[in-house]
Amino acid sequence: MYECAIVGGGIAGLQAAIQLGRYMHRVVVFDTDGGRSVLAKKYSNIIGFESGVSGPYLRETGHRQIQKYETVELVNERVTEAHRLSDGCFELQTEDGRTVQAQRVLLSTGLTDCLPQEIEGLYDVLGSAIYLCPDCDGYEVRGHICAILGAGDAGAALACTLHYWTDRLIYINHEPVAKPISAEWRSRCEQAGIRIYEGKIQAVHAQNKEDLSAVELADGTRIEAEKGFVAFGGTHVESDLAQMLGVTRHENGHIPVDGRTKETNVPGVWAAGDVAVHSQLLTVAIGDGAQSAIWIHKSLQDDNRNLF
């Protein structure tokens, strides 16, 4: 029986684990190396890292930190089932057959972006020259020729958002048949002076890790670009376990939480990071993780007091 099971070992989950470890609670962290922090090669909007820092580096550092706390255990397995027991505790099962019980659960499972696997060179520069989040990296494309690789209205909407930082924008609709651009968003793009190309993207060409040279379409067309963003839609919020536990979710899958404690509508279940309803910033995920851990600790203390 653990005092808390953390499902998701990304930035929010690791920060919570560190805090709970410092409270000396018995904690298990389940991690499968997913989420946006795995893709982000350089965060440049975090205090203390003037030259930027990568998501994988922060995760590796977090893993080393939690190993300092003897009461925290890291397990590289995916949790596939979650149930509430009659005594108010929770039981989790992994795809490898492990079963654990915990008094509290923190869901920090994040989200999974829908990204085409067939575009040559995309993953080589994803997170360093091609970005996902305008709040994190819109500043990086200021004044540059920026290509938005996307599908349908999702890509068109992001292109219009990025107009704040640069007016040298190109939107390439990778799926013009399956996901056509609506008349409304096409008009908005045209009003913003955004050039639109329609057709399958074959490859991304780069000058170096932080600068593109061109985006190549399947028909051989080469489109000059210096920076890029992706917006293919279909992002999946990893909140299926929340549904199993009876946790309220929005239509898009995100989990609403108490603004102060980060607890869900189900007593004993918390949510932090990109799976919750918040700005999808790493710094916010860190705060969510720490805040949820504080209130998990308080709730466990209340339980202990009630025993006497």
Short mmCIF file of N, CA, C and O in Angstrom, two decimals, residues 117-122 149 172 174 199-205 215-221:
data_model
loop_
_atom_site.label_atom_id
_atom_site.label_comp_id
_atom_site.label_asym_id
_atom_site.label_seq_id
_atom_site.Cartn_x
_atom_site.Cartn_y
_atom_site.Cartn_z
N GLN A 117 4.20 10.39 -39.13
CA GLN A 117 5.49 9.69 -39.05
C GLN A 117 6.23 9.72 -40.39
O GLN A 117 7.44 9.49 -40.42
N GLU A 118 5.50 10.02 -41.46
CA GLU A 118 6.08 9.85 -42.79
C GLU A 118 6.86 11.06 -43.30
O GLU A 118 7.49 10.99 -44.36
N ILE A 119 6.83 12.18 -42.59
CA ILE A 119 7.52 13.38 -43.06
C ILE A 119 9.00 13.28 -42.72
O ILE A 119 9.40 13.34 -41.56
N GLU A 120 9.81 13.16 -43.73
CA GLU A 120 11.25 12.99 -43.55
C GLU A 120 11.87 14.23 -42.90
O GLU A 120 11.61 15.35 -43.30
N GLY A 121 12.66 14.01 -41.86
CA GLY A 121 13.38 15.09 -41.21
C GLY A 121 12.62 15.85 -40.15
O GLY A 121 13.20 16.68 -39.44
N LEU A 122 11.33 15.57 -40.00
CA LEU A 122 10.52 16.33 -39.04
C LEU A 122 11.02 16.15 -37.62
O LEU A 122 11.23 17.13 -36.89
N LEU A 149 3.07 23.54 -40.51
CA LEU A 149 2.76 22.23 -41.08
C LEU A 149 1.55 21.72 -40.32
O LEU A 149 1.63 21.47 -39.11
N ILE A 172 0.88 25.18 -44.73
CA ILE A 172 0.84 24.03 -45.64
C ILE A 172 -0.15 23.01 -45.09
O ILE A 172 0.09 22.40 -44.04
N HIS A 174 -1.44 19.66 -44.98
CA HIS A 174 -0.93 18.33 -45.31
C HIS A 174 -2.04 17.38 -45.75
O HIS A 174 -1.78 16.38 -46.43
N GLY A 199 -1.21 20.19 -50.00
CA GLY A 199 -0.59 18.98 -50.53
C GLY A 199 0.24 18.26 -49.49
O GLY A 199 0.64 18.84 -48.47
N LYS A 200 0.49 17.00 -49.75
CA LYS A 200 1.26 16.18 -48.84
C LYS A 200 2.67 16.73 -48.67
O LYS A 200 3.33 17.11 -49.64
N ILE A 201 3.13 16.75 -47.42
CA ILE A 201 4.48 17.20 -47.12
C ILE A 201 5.40 15.98 -47.18
O ILE A 201 5.17 14.99 -46.48
N GLN A 202 6.42 16.08 -47.99
CA GLN A 202 7.35 14.96 -48.16
C GLN A 202 8.51 15.02 -47.16
O GLN A 202 8.88 14.01 -46.57
N ALA A 203 9.09 16.23 -46.98
CA ALA A 203 10.30 16.32 -46.16
C ALA A 203 10.48 17.72 -45.62
O ALA A 203 9.97 18.70 -46.16
N VAL A 204 11.22 17.78 -44.53
CA VAL A 204 11.66 19.05 -43.94
C VAL A 204 13.17 19.11 -44.10
O VAL A 204 13.88 18.17 -43.71
N HIS A 205 13.68 20.20 -44.67
CA HIS A 205 15.11 20.37 -44.86
C HIS A 205 15.61 21.46 -43.92
O HIS A 205 14.97 22.51 -43.78
N VAL A 215 10.66 23.42 -46.89
CA VAL A 215 9.73 22.30 -46.72
C VAL A 215 9.41 21.80 -48.12
O VAL A 215 9.06 22.59 -49.01
N GLU A 216 9.54 20.50 -48.32
CA GLU A 216 9.33 19.90 -49.64
C GLU A 216 8.02 19.13 -49.68
O GLU A 216 7.73 18.31 -48.80
N LEU A 217 7.21 19.41 -50.71
CA LEU A 217 5.95 18.69 -50.90
C LEU A 217 6.18 17.43 -51.73
O LEU A 217 7.22 17.27 -52.38
N ALA A 218 5.19 16.55 -51.72
CA ALA A 218 5.30 15.29 -52.44
C ALA A 218 5.45 15.49 -53.94
O ALA A 218 6.04 14.65 -54.63
N ASP A 219 4.93 16.61 -54.46
CA ASP A 219 5.05 16.86 -55.91
C ASP A 219 6.37 17.53 -56.28
O ASP A 219 6.58 17.91 -57.43
N GLY A 220 7.27 17.69 -55.31
CA GLY A 220 8.58 18.28 -55.57
C GLY A 220 8.69 19.76 -55.28
O GLY A 220 9.79 20.31 -55.31
N THR A 221 7.58 20.41 -54.99
CA THR A 221 7.61 21.84 -54.67
C THR A 221 8.42 22.07 -53.40
O THR A 221 8.21 21.40 -52.39
#
